[in-house]
Each structure stands twice: as structure tokens, then as C-alpha cells.
Amino acid sequence: MKLPYYINNEEIVFEAPEDTHFFYGEKVCLSQKFNDICKDCDWYDEGYTILDFTKYIDINLIKKLLRNIIIKIISEVSPKIDLSNFELNKYHKYIKNHSQHLEISKRAKRLYFTKDEFPDQKIIKFIENAIQKKLSFSPNNSDFVHWVIVRINPPYSKGFNPAHKDIYEEFDMNGFAPQMVNSWIPICGVNKKTGLPIAPKTHLLNEDLILRTRCGSTLEGQNYSVNCIKSWNGDSSMKLIYPKEGEMLLFSSHLIHGLGVNNNDDETRISLEFRLHENNNID
Ligand SMILES: [Fe+2]
């Protein structure tokens, strides 16, 4: 079946299997019911903000460290590739084999930083300050550690997520929405035609207006761990967000986002993505 979306008013149609099961939820607003940790922020009506972090965190250091991390992953998956002049935005020139890309991309989407390796604690402090909550990769009183995603999208590749909400995974499994916030940081290849589409204000909609699948959806022949949302209040329009280098997109985990197609002709799009949980048990 065809799923039409409008990104910055331009129609883009995706294909989902005919037997995809879409359903509406109950007449309840989950961000209210589960006390969204961003609710006191001055940008909360829209559900997102863009923050400049250049004074606090060195984006060039982040890029250098991510380059090292990606080189290490590529070397593990494809040891024969010469990476001496490797540049992040030219990733697609080095990795042309689709199955190799899928394996590299899969590993880059499940990273755990160890101390001193990466300025992740600085980034966490910056976001804590922005939303005035104590944050961590782990929720309160839990051993669970949320991973960091480095999302690698070569030009015109599949592998972007469907339109989805991050809170549904936990909600569908355990009946509650985790108290977390999403951060999306462009690393390369992000510009006015390639960024992250979001649907402003959708974190405030009741679930009986949202037509969606459960987690584990298929779009354009690719399987995803996340849910797929077809429409919200009868609408399927999204706004493309493309923060500048040194800026991050911070948004409610209840906000609909996804479909970050890379429309660049010759530039790989790479983003760094965190989900941070409120945690009052940390120092
Ligand atoms: Fe997401």
C-alpha cells in the first residue's frame, strides 16, 4: 500500500506491505499522562528546539572521534578497504557493497561510549541545562543503558526510519512511556534538502487521532525495529529540520519524526543521536 507524506509541502510516497496493520489508540495524550520531561520548556508547544552548542562542545572533536569510530567499524567489516584518506561525507565512495553497508550501519547504530573516549558527558550536561532535568543513558533505578546511534545514510539509500514515535516501543511492551528526551546532531551531509523531518505539535495529540503500527514495521522493503505512523489527525505533513554544524535538534520523545531520506547527490548524511532518560540518582 502507498503511504503519502508531505515534507515541506512536497509529496513523497512510500510503499508498505498490503497487510500492514494500522490502528488508532485510545483517547489519551501520552505526553500528558506520562509527564513528558520537556513539558516546562519554553519550546514545548512545538515539541522541539534547535540549540547552538559551539561554546561548550567542540564539533570538530566530535567529528574526529566519530571518524575514528567509523573507520574502526569499517575495518572490522571490510578489512581490505584502504581508508587512509577517509572522509565521513564520502563514506559512499568507500562502501559500495550494500550488505557491507548494512552491517557497518547496524554496528554504528548500537554504540556505548566508555569514559574519556567521547565528550558524551559534556553533551549530557548541555542538555541537562537546557531542560533543567538530571539526565543519563540509564533510567532511574535501572541497569538498562541506552545506546548511542551514529546513523549513516549514503545518498538516496534506504535505511531511514519510518515516521515514528520513540516512546511507543516501551509503551506497547510495558504500558508506560519512558521519561526521556531525544537529541539529534548533524555530523555531515545535512542541508536544506537533507535533514530530519518532524511533525511539530504531534506530541500533544490524543492517541485516537494517530494511525500507526506497533514496533517492527516494514517500509520500502526494509524492516525496522520502530513503529510506522501513517497519519496524525488525518494529516501526514512534516517539517524538514536541518541544524547547522555545531547545533543540535532537541525534541520530545513523544514527537513524530523520521523519513530522513538523504537527497544529496554525492554526500553521505551522518547524524549522532542520543536518547537521554531522567535520572535523579546520578551525581
Ligand atoms: Fe526515533
PDB file of N, CA, C and O in Angstrom, residues 37-110:
ATOM      1  N   ILE A  37       9.145  14.898  30.188  1.00  0.00           N
ATOM      2  CA  ILE A  37      10.137  15.671  30.958  1.00  0.00           C
ATOM      3  C   ILE A  37      10.466  17.028  30.326  1.00  0.00           C
ATOM      4  O   ILE A  37      11.103  17.855  30.949  1.00  0.00           O
ATOM      5  N   CYS A  38      10.016  17.251  29.109  1.00  0.00           N
ATOM      6  CA  CYS A  38      10.274  18.543  28.457  1.00  0.00           C
ATOM      7  C   CYS A  38       9.138  19.535  28.679  1.00  0.00           C
ATOM      8  O   CYS A  38       9.177  20.652  28.155  1.00  0.00           O
ATOM      9  N   LYS A  39       8.111  19.153  29.425  1.00  0.00           N
ATOM     10  CA  LYS A  39       6.869  19.937  29.413  1.00  0.00           C
ATOM     11  C   LYS A  39       7.020  21.374  29.921  1.00  0.00           C
ATOM     12  O   LYS A  39       6.214  22.224  29.577  1.00  0.00           O
ATOM     13  N   ASP A  40       8.057  21.650  30.720  1.00  0.00           N
ATOM     14  CA  ASP A  40       8.224  23.020  31.221  1.00  0.00           C
ATOM     15  C   ASP A  40       9.110  23.882  30.327  1.00  0.00           C
ATOM     16  O   ASP A  40       9.378  25.042  30.651  1.00  0.00           O
ATOM     17  N   CYS A  41       9.595  23.325  29.252  1.00  0.00           N
ATOM     18  CA  CYS A  41      10.488  24.106  28.363  1.00  0.00           C
ATOM     19  C   CYS A  41       9.678  25.110  27.555  1.00  0.00           C
ATOM     20  O   CYS A  41       8.526  24.834  27.185  1.00  0.00           O
ATOM     21  N   ASP A  42      10.288  26.243  27.226  1.00  0.00           N
ATOM     22  CA  ASP A  42       9.528  27.284  26.523  1.00  0.00           C
ATOM     23  C   ASP A  42       9.221  26.902  25.068  1.00  0.00           C
ATOM     24  O   ASP A  42       8.408  27.535  24.418  1.00  0.00           O
ATOM     25  N   TRP A  43       9.861  25.854  24.562  1.00  0.00           N
ATOM     26  CA  TRP A  43       9.595  25.407  23.185  1.00  0.00           C
ATOM     27  C   TRP A  43       8.597  24.246  23.145  1.00  0.00           C
ATOM     28  O   TRP A  43       8.364  23.664  22.080  1.00  0.00           O
ATOM     29  N   TYR A  44       7.993  23.937  24.288  1.00  0.00           N
ATOM     30  CA  TYR A  44       7.218  22.688  24.365  1.00  0.00           C
ATOM     31  C   TYR A  44       5.985  22.643  23.450  1.00  0.00           C
ATOM     32  O   TYR A  44       5.594  21.581  22.980  1.00  0.00           O
ATOM     33  N   ASP A  45       5.376  23.787  23.169  1.00  0.00           N
ATOM     34  CA  ASP A  45       4.189  23.773  22.293  1.00  0.00           C
ATOM     35  C   ASP A  45       4.512  23.149  20.933  1.00  0.00           C
ATOM     36  O   ASP A  45       3.697  22.440  20.353  1.00  0.00           O
ATOM     37  N   GLU A  46       5.691  23.463  20.409  1.00  0.00           N
ATOM     38  CA  GLU A  46       6.089  22.914  19.110  1.00  0.00           C
ATOM     39  C   GLU A  46       6.661  21.494  19.254  1.00  0.00           C
ATOM     40  O   GLU A  46       6.627  20.705  18.324  1.00  0.00           O
ATOM     41  N   GLY A  47       7.257  21.220  20.409  1.00  0.00           N
ATOM     42  CA  GLY A  47       7.807  19.884  20.663  1.00  0.00           C
ATOM     43  C   GLY A  47       9.277  19.737  20.340  1.00  0.00           C
ATOM     44  O   GLY A  47       9.838  18.644  20.496  1.00  0.00           O
ATOM     45  N   TYR A  48       9.910  20.823  19.885  1.00  0.00           N
ATOM     46  CA  TYR A  48      11.334  20.720  19.527  1.00  0.00           C
ATOM     47  C   TYR A  48      11.995  22.093  19.615  1.00  0.00           C
ATOM     48  O   TYR A  48      11.319  23.120  19.620  1.00  0.00           O
ATOM     49  N   THR A  49      13.320  22.049  19.680  1.00  0.00           N
ATOM     50  CA  THR A  49      14.082  23.295  19.595  1.00  0.00           C
ATOM     51  C   THR A  49      15.421  23.004  18.926  1.00  0.00           C
ATOM     52  O   THR A  49      15.825  21.840  18.828  1.00  0.00           O
ATOM     53  N   ILE A  50      16.090  24.054  18.465  1.00  0.00           N
ATOM     54  CA  ILE A  50      17.440  23.897  17.910  1.00  0.00           C
ATOM     55  C   ILE A  50      18.385  24.697  18.793  1.00  0.00           C
ATOM     56  O   ILE A  50      18.129  25.880  19.067  1.00  0.00           O
ATOM     57  N   LEU A  51      19.441  24.050  19.274  1.00  0.00           N
ATOM     58  CA  LEU A  51      20.355  24.695  20.218  1.00  0.00           C
ATOM     59  C   LEU A  51      21.771  24.742  19.650  1.00  0.00           C
ATOM     60  O   LEU A  51      22.241  23.750  19.073  1.00  0.00           O
ATOM     61  N   ASP A  52      22.410  25.877  19.831  1.00  0.00           N
ATOM     62  CA  ASP A  52      23.798  26.054  19.400  1.00  0.00           C
ATOM     63  C   ASP A  52      24.710  25.636  20.558  1.00  0.00           C
ATOM     64  O   ASP A  52      24.627  26.212  21.633  1.00  0.00           O
ATOM     65  N   PHE A  53      25.550  24.634  20.347  1.00  0.00           N
ATOM     66  CA  PHE A  53      26.415  24.171  21.450  1.00  0.00           C
ATOM     67  C   PHE A  53      27.884  24.491  21.216  1.00  0.00           C
ATOM     68  O   PHE A  53      28.764  24.008  21.922  1.00  0.00           O
ATOM     69  N   THR A  54      28.173  25.341  20.227  1.00  0.00           N
ATOM     70  CA  THR A  54      29.571  25.568  19.839  1.00  0.00           C
ATOM     71  C   THR A  54      30.437  26.128  20.972  1.00  0.00           C
ATOM     72  O   THR A  54      31.635  25.879  21.005  1.00  0.00           O
ATOM     73  N   LYS A  55      29.826  26.850  21.910  1.00  0.00           N
ATOM     74  CA  LYS A  55      30.635  27.419  23.003  1.00  0.00           C
ATOM     75  C   LYS A  55      30.999  26.376  24.051  1.00  0.00           C
ATOM     76  O   LYS A  55      31.855  26.600  24.879  1.00  0.00           O
ATOM     77  N   TYR A  56      30.318  25.255  24.039  1.00  0.00           N
ATOM     78  CA  TYR A  56      30.502  24.263  25.106  1.00  0.00           C
ATOM     79  C   TYR A  56      31.170  22.975  24.633  1.00  0.00           C
ATOM     80  O   TYR A  56      31.860  22.316  25.374  1.00  0.00           O
ATOM     81  N   ILE A  57      30.913  22.614  23.392  1.00  0.00           N
ATOM     82  CA  ILE A  57      31.418  21.325  22.889  1.00  0.00           C
ATOM     83  C   ILE A  57      32.034  21.562  21.512  1.00  0.00           C
ATOM     84  O   ILE A  57      31.444  22.256  20.675  1.00  0.00           O
ATOM     85  N   ASP A  58      33.197  20.965  21.294  1.00  0.00           N
ATOM     86  CA  ASP A  58      33.914  21.164  20.041  1.00  0.00           C
ATOM     87  C   ASP A  58      33.388  20.171  18.989  1.00  0.00           C
ATOM     88  O   ASP A  58      33.654  18.972  19.063  1.00  0.00           O
ATOM     89  N   ILE A  59      32.654  20.683  18.020  1.00  0.00           N
ATOM     90  CA  ILE A  59      32.070  19.806  16.992  1.00  0.00           C
ATOM     91  C   ILE A  59      33.167  19.121  16.165  1.00  0.00           C
ATOM     92  O   ILE A  59      33.014  17.982  15.731  1.00  0.00           O
ATOM     93  N   ASN A  60      34.295  19.813  16.000  1.00  0.00           N
ATOM     94  CA  ASN A  60      35.376  19.188  15.226  1.00  0.00           C
ATOM     95  C   ASN A  60      35.970  17.984  15.961  1.00  0.00           C
ATOM     96  O   ASN A  60      36.369  17.004  15.330  1.00  0.00           O
ATOM     97  N   LEU A  61      35.998  18.080  17.296  1.00  0.00           N
ATOM     98  CA  LEU A  61      36.472  16.932  18.084  1.00  0.00           C
ATOM     99  C   LEU A  61      35.480  15.770  17.928  1.00  0.00           C
ATOM    100  O   LEU A  61      35.873  14.620  17.714  1.00  0.00           O
ATOM    101  N   ILE A  62      34.183  16.089  17.997  1.00  0.00           N
ATOM    102  CA  ILE A  62      33.167  15.037  17.824  1.00  0.00           C
ATOM    103  C   ILE A  62      33.346  14.365  16.457  1.00  0.00           C
ATOM    104  O   ILE A  62      33.330  13.143  16.329  1.00  0.00           O
ATOM    105  N   LYS A  63      33.537  15.188  15.424  1.00  0.00           N
ATOM    106  CA  LYS A  63      33.673  14.637  14.068  1.00  0.00           C
ATOM    107  C   LYS A  63      34.918  13.759  13.959  1.00  0.00           C
ATOM    108  O   LYS A  63      34.885  12.693  13.342  1.00  0.00           O
ATOM    109  N   LYS A  64      36.005  14.219  14.588  1.00  0.00           N
ATOM    110  CA  LYS A  64      37.252  13.453  14.538  1.00  0.00           C
ATOM    111  C   LYS A  64      37.078  12.100  15.242  1.00  0.00           C
ATOM    112  O   LYS A  64      37.463  11.052  14.713  1.00  0.00           O
ATOM    113  N   LEU A  65      36.440  12.123  16.410  1.00  0.00           N
ATOM    114  CA  LEU A  65      36.243  10.870  17.152  1.00  0.00           C
ATOM    115  C   LEU A  65      35.291   9.929  16.416  1.00  0.00           C
ATOM    116  O   LEU A  65      35.508   8.715  16.364  1.00  0.00           O
ATOM    117  N   LEU A  66      34.247  10.504  15.816  1.00  0.00           N
ATOM    118  CA  LEU A  66      33.310   9.649  15.062  1.00  0.00           C
ATOM    119  C   LEU A  66      33.982   9.057  13.827  1.00  0.00           C
ATOM    120  O   LEU A  66      33.712   7.918  13.455  1.00  0.00           O
ATOM    121  N   ARG A  67      34.846   9.849  13.205  1.00  0.00           N
ATOM    122  CA  ARG A  67      35.588   9.329  12.054  1.00  0.00           C
ATOM    123  C   ARG A  67      36.392   8.104  12.492  1.00  0.00           C
ATOM    124  O   ARG A  67      36.378   7.065  11.820  1.00  0.00           O
ATOM    125  N   ASN A  68      37.079   8.211  13.639  1.00  0.00           N
ATOM    126  CA  ASN A  68      37.861   7.070  14.142  1.00  0.00           C
ATOM    127  C   ASN A  68      36.971   5.864  14.417  1.00  0.00           C
ATOM    128  O   ASN A  68      37.318   4.728  14.089  1.00  0.00           O
ATOM    129  N   ILE A  69      35.817   6.124  15.021  1.00  0.00           N
ATOM    130  CA  ILE A  69      34.900   5.029  15.358  1.00  0.00           C
ATOM    131  C   ILE A  69      34.413   4.342  14.078  1.00  0.00           C
ATOM    132  O   ILE A  69      34.383   3.115  13.964  1.00  0.00           O
ATOM    133  N   ILE A  70      34.043   5.150  13.072  1.00  0.00           N
ATOM    134  CA  ILE A  70      33.518   4.569  11.822  1.00  0.00           C
ATOM    135  C   ILE A  70      34.628   3.823  11.075  1.00  0.00           C
ATOM    136  O   ILE A  70      34.401   2.733  10.540  1.00  0.00           O
ATOM    137  N   ILE A  71      35.828   4.386  11.078  1.00  0.00           N
ATOM    138  CA  ILE A  71      36.959   3.691  10.435  1.00  0.00           C
ATOM    139  C   ILE A  71      37.173   2.324  11.101  1.00  0.00           C
ATOM    140  O   ILE A  71      37.388   1.311  10.425  1.00  0.00           O
ATOM    141  N   LYS A  72      37.083   2.299  12.423  1.00  0.00           N
ATOM    142  CA  LYS A  72      37.287   1.028  13.150  1.00  0.00           C
ATOM    143  C   LYS A  72      36.205   0.004  12.746  1.00  0.00           C
ATOM    144  O   LYS A  72      36.509  -1.154  12.470  1.00  0.00           O
ATOM    145  N   ILE A  73      34.972   0.467  12.658  1.00  0.00           N
ATOM    146  CA  ILE A  73      33.883  -0.452  12.272  1.00  0.00           C
ATOM    147  C   ILE A  73      34.080  -0.951  10.837  1.00  0.00           C
ATOM    148  O   ILE A  73      33.951  -2.143  10.552  1.00  0.00           O
ATOM    149  N   ILE A  74      34.413  -0.025   9.932  1.00  0.00           N
ATOM    150  CA  ILE A  74      34.613  -0.440   8.530  1.00  0.00           C
ATOM    151  C   ILE A  74      35.746  -1.464   8.461  1.00  0.00           C
ATOM    152  O   ILE A  74      35.637  -2.483   7.767  1.00  0.00           O
ATOM    153  N   SER A  75      36.827  -1.207   9.200  1.00  0.00           N
ATOM    154  CA  SER A  75      37.978  -2.128   9.156  1.00  0.00           C
ATOM    155  C   SER A  75      37.606  -3.511   9.663  1.00  0.00           C
ATOM    156  O   SER A  75      38.142  -4.518   9.188  1.00  0.00           O
ATOM    157  N   GLU A  76      36.696  -3.562  10.630  1.00  0.00           N
ATOM    158  CA  GLU A  76      36.266  -4.864  11.142  1.00  0.00           C
ATOM    159  C   GLU A  76      35.403  -5.601  10.117  1.00  0.00           C
ATOM    160  O   GLU A  76      35.524  -6.801   9.923  1.00  0.00           O
ATOM    161  N   VAL A  77      34.540  -4.831   9.443  1.00  0.00           N
ATOM    162  CA  VAL A  77      33.603  -5.461   8.495  1.00  0.00           C
ATOM    163  C   VAL A  77      34.285  -5.720   7.146  1.00  0.00           C
ATOM    164  O   VAL A  77      34.069  -6.759   6.521  1.00  0.00           O
ATOM    165  N   SER A  78      35.076  -4.752   6.690  1.00  0.00           N
ATOM    166  CA  SER A  78      35.708  -4.846   5.367  1.00  0.00           C
ATOM    167  C   SER A  78      37.188  -4.516   5.485  1.00  0.00           C
ATOM    168  O   SER A  78      37.619  -3.411   5.133  1.00  0.00           O
ATOM    169  N   PRO A  79      37.996  -5.471   5.994  1.00  0.00           N
ATOM    170  CA  PRO A  79      39.408  -5.169   6.300  1.00  0.00           C
ATOM    171  C   PRO A  79      40.243  -4.756   5.094  1.00  0.00           C
ATOM    172  O   PRO A  79      41.292  -4.147   5.250  1.00  0.00           O
ATOM    173  N   LYS A  80      39.780  -5.055   3.871  1.00  0.00           N
ATOM    174  CA  LYS A  80      40.636  -4.796   2.706  1.00  0.00           C
ATOM    175  C   LYS A  80      40.514  -3.374   2.165  1.00  0.00           C
ATOM    176  O   LYS A  80      41.268  -2.965   1.287  1.00  0.00           O
ATOM    177  N   ILE A  81      39.560  -2.608   2.657  1.00  0.00           N
ATOM    178  CA  ILE A  81      39.352  -1.262   2.097  1.00  0.00           C
ATOM    179  C   ILE A  81      40.418  -0.295   2.622  1.00  0.00           C
ATOM    180  O   ILE A  81      40.683  -0.240   3.818  1.00  0.00           O
ATOM    181  N   ASP A  82      41.024   0.449   1.697  1.00  0.00           N
ATOM    182  CA  ASP A  82      42.047   1.434   2.076  1.00  0.00           C
ATOM    183  C   ASP A  82      41.352   2.700   2.572  1.00  0.00           C
ATOM    184  O   ASP A  82      40.673   3.385   1.818  1.00  0.00           O
ATOM    185  N   LEU A  83      41.534   3.012   3.850  1.00  0.00           N
ATOM    186  CA  LEU A  83      40.818   4.142   4.455  1.00  0.00           C
ATOM    187  C   LEU A  83      41.748   5.299   4.783  1.00  0.00           C
ATOM    188  O   LEU A  83      41.400   6.170   5.583  1.00  0.00           O
ATOM    189  N   SER A  84      42.924   5.330   4.131  1.00  0.00           N
ATOM    190  CA  SER A  84      43.907   6.345   4.530  1.00  0.00           C
ATOM    191  C   SER A  84      43.403   7.778   4.329  1.00  0.00           C
ATOM    192  O   SER A  84      43.743   8.666   5.092  1.00  0.00           O
ATOM    193  N   ASN A  85      42.594   8.030   3.309  1.00  0.00           N
ATOM    194  CA  ASN A  85      42.084   9.401   3.101  1.00  0.00           C
ATOM    195  C   ASN A  85      40.587   9.498   3.394  1.00  0.00           C
ATOM    196  O   ASN A  85      39.888  10.351   2.836  1.00  0.00           O
ATOM    197  N   PHE A  86      40.110   8.631   4.278  1.00  0.00           N
ATOM    198  CA  PHE A  86      38.664   8.541   4.521  1.00  0.00           C
ATOM    199  C   PHE A  86      38.072   9.847   5.047  1.00  0.00           C
ATOM    200  O   PHE A  86      38.585  10.461   5.967  1.00  0.00           O
ATOM    201  N   GLU A  87      36.978  10.264   4.402  1.00  0.00           N
ATOM    202  CA  GLU A  87      36.220  11.427   4.897  1.00  0.00           C
ATOM    203  C   GLU A  87      34.795  10.962   5.147  1.00  0.00           C
ATOM    204  O   GLU A  87      34.220  10.227   4.339  1.00  0.00           O
ATOM    205  N   LEU A  88      34.208  11.446   6.241  1.00  0.00           N
ATOM    206  CA  LEU A  88      32.875  10.967   6.627  1.00  0.00           C
ATOM    207  C   LEU A  88      31.841  11.176   5.519  1.00  0.00           C
ATOM    208  O   LEU A  88      31.053  10.277   5.211  1.00  0.00           O
ATOM    209  N   ASN A  89      31.841  12.355   4.896  1.00  0.00           N
ATOM    210  CA  ASN A  89      30.792  12.640   3.909  1.00  0.00           C
ATOM    211  C   ASN A  89      31.008  11.914   2.576  1.00  0.00           C
ATOM    212  O   ASN A  89      30.159  11.954   1.695  1.00  0.00           O
ATOM    213  N   LYS A  90      32.160  11.237   2.452  1.00  0.00           N
ATOM    214  CA  LYS A  90      32.421  10.447   1.242  1.00  0.00           C
ATOM    215  C   LYS A  90      32.376   8.943   1.545  1.00  0.00           C
ATOM    216  O   LYS A  90      32.912   8.122   0.789  1.00  0.00           O
ATOM    217  N   TYR A  91      31.747   8.594   2.648  1.00  0.00           N
ATOM    218  CA  TYR A  91      31.599   7.191   3.049  1.00  0.00           C
ATOM    219  C   TYR A  91      31.147   6.311   1.882  1.00  0.00           C
ATOM    220  O   TYR A  91      31.652   5.205   1.671  1.00  0.00           O
ATOM    221  N   HIS A  92      30.164   6.807   1.090  1.00  0.00           N
ATOM    222  CA  HIS A  92      29.598   6.003  -0.003  1.00  0.00           C
ATOM    223  C   HIS A  92      30.611   5.684  -1.097  1.00  0.00           C
ATOM    224  O   HIS A  92      30.396   4.770  -1.891  1.00  0.00           O
ATOM    225  N   LYS A  93      31.702   6.448  -1.169  1.00  0.00           N
ATOM    226  CA  LYS A  93      32.739   6.165  -2.177  1.00  0.00           C
ATOM    227  C   LYS A  93      33.576   4.953  -1.749  1.00  0.00           C
ATOM    228  O   LYS A  93      34.232   4.332  -2.570  1.00  0.00           O
ATOM    229  N   TYR A  94      33.585   4.698  -0.439  1.00  0.00           N
ATOM    230  CA  TYR A  94      34.398   3.611   0.100  1.00  0.00           C
ATOM    231  C   TYR A  94      33.574   2.329   0.252  1.00  0.00           C
ATOM    232  O   TYR A  94      34.061   1.240   0.032  1.00  0.00           O
ATOM    233  N   ILE A  95      32.321   2.491   0.659  1.00  0.00           N
ATOM    234  CA  ILE A  95      31.465   1.323   0.910  1.00  0.00           C
ATOM    235  C   ILE A  95      30.401   1.284  -0.174  1.00  0.00           C
ATOM    236  O   ILE A  95      29.391   1.987  -0.104  1.00  0.00           O
ATOM    237  N   LYS A  96      30.641   0.447  -1.180  1.00  0.00           N
ATOM    238  CA  LYS A  96      29.692   0.361  -2.294  1.00  0.00           C
ATOM    239  C   LYS A  96      28.859  -0.911  -2.214  1.00  0.00           C
ATOM    240  O   LYS A  96      27.834  -1.021  -2.869  1.00  0.00           O
ATOM    241  N   ASN A  97      29.314  -1.848  -1.411  1.00  0.00           N
ATOM    242  CA  ASN A  97      28.609  -3.115  -1.279  1.00  0.00           C
ATOM    243  C   ASN A  97      27.479  -2.961  -0.244  1.00  0.00           C
ATOM    244  O   ASN A  97      27.718  -2.587   0.906  1.00  0.00           O
ATOM    245  N   HIS A  98      26.242  -3.237  -0.691  1.00  0.00           N
ATOM    246  CA  HIS A  98      25.081  -2.954   0.155  1.00  0.00           C
ATOM    247  C   HIS A  98      25.086  -3.773   1.448  1.00  0.00           C
ATOM    248  O   HIS A  98      24.780  -3.251   2.530  1.00  0.00           O
ATOM    249  N   SER A  99      25.445  -5.053   1.354  1.00  0.00           N
ATOM    250  CA  SER A  99      25.404  -5.865   2.581  1.00  0.00           C
ATOM    251  C   SER A  99      26.491  -5.420   3.560  1.00  0.00           C
ATOM    252  O   SER A  99      26.297  -5.446   4.777  1.00  0.00           O
ATOM    253  N   GLN A 100      27.625  -4.972   3.029  1.00  0.00           N
ATOM    254  CA  GLN A 100      28.662  -4.428   3.928  1.00  0.00           C
ATOM    255  C   GLN A 100      28.145  -3.159   4.606  1.00  0.00           C
ATOM    256  O   GLN A 100      28.328  -2.938   5.798  1.00  0.00           O
ATOM    257  N   HIS A 101      27.490  -2.315   3.819  1.00  0.00           N
ATOM    258  CA  HIS A 101      26.935  -1.088   4.406  1.00  0.00           C
ATOM    259  C   HIS A 101      25.932  -1.416   5.509  1.00  0.00           C
ATOM    260  O   HIS A 101      25.944  -0.795   6.577  1.00  0.00           O
ATOM    261  N   LEU A 102      25.075  -2.405   5.247  1.00  0.00           N
ATOM    262  CA  LEU A 102      24.071  -2.756   6.263  1.00  0.00           C
ATOM    263  C   LEU A 102      24.729  -3.212   7.562  1.00  0.00           C
ATOM    264  O   LEU A 102      24.292  -2.851   8.650  1.00  0.00           O
ATOM    265  N   GLU A 103      25.798  -3.970   7.446  1.00  0.00           N
ATOM    266  CA  GLU A 103      26.482  -4.460   8.651  1.00  0.00           C
ATOM    267  C   GLU A 103      27.179  -3.304   9.388  1.00  0.00           C
ATOM    268  O   GLU A 103      27.094  -3.187  10.616  1.00  0.00           O
ATOM    269  N   ILE A 104      27.822  -2.411   8.628  1.00  0.00           N
ATOM    270  CA  ILE A 104      28.501  -1.263   9.250  1.00  0.00           C
ATOM    271  C   ILE A 104      27.468  -0.374   9.938  1.00  0.00           C
ATOM    272  O   ILE A 104      27.624   0.046  11.081  1.00  0.00           O
ATOM    273  N   SER A 105      26.384  -0.125   9.213  1.00  0.00           N
ATOM    274  CA  SER A 105      25.332   0.746   9.726  1.00  0.00           C
ATOM    275  C   SER A 105      24.703   0.141  10.991  1.00  0.00           C
ATOM    276  O   SER A 105      24.435   0.848  11.968  1.00  0.00           O
ATOM    277  N   LYS A 106      24.506  -1.173  10.986  1.00  0.00           N
ATOM    278  CA  LYS A 106      23.929  -1.854  12.151  1.00  0.00           C
ATOM    279  C   LYS A 106      24.838  -1.684  13.380  1.00  0.00           C
ATOM    280  O   LYS A 106      24.372  -1.354  14.469  1.00  0.00           O
ATOM    281  N   ARG A 107      26.129  -1.848  13.187  1.00  0.00           N
ATOM    282  CA  ARG A 107      27.057  -1.707  14.324  1.00  0.00           C
ATOM    283  C   ARG A 107      27.113  -0.261  14.806  1.00  0.00           C
ATOM    284  O   ARG A 107      27.208   0.000  16.004  1.00  0.00           O
ATOM    285  N   ALA A 108      27.059   0.697  13.850  1.00  0.00           N
ATOM    286  CA  ALA A 108      27.151   2.115  14.234  1.00  0.00           C
ATOM    287  C   ALA A 108      25.891   2.590  14.959  1.00  0.00           C
ATOM    288  O   ALA A 108      25.904   3.618  15.627  1.00  0.00           O
ATOM    289  N   LYS A 109      24.816   1.817  14.831  1.00  0.00           N
ATOM    290  CA  LYS A 109      23.563   2.214  15.492  1.00  0.00           C
ATOM    291  C   LYS A 109      23.457   1.676  16.924  1.00  0.00           C
ATOM    292  O   LYS A 109      22.425   1.851  17.575  1.00  0.00           O
ATOM    293  N   ARG A 110      24.488   0.972  17.376  1.00  0.00           N
ATOM    294  CA  ARG A 110      24.461   0.436  18.749  1.00  0.00           C
ATOM    295  C   ARG A 110      25.809   0.694  19.409  1.00  0.00           C
ATOM    296  O   ARG A 110      26.579  -0.215  19.644  1.00  0.00           O
TER     297      ARG A 110
END
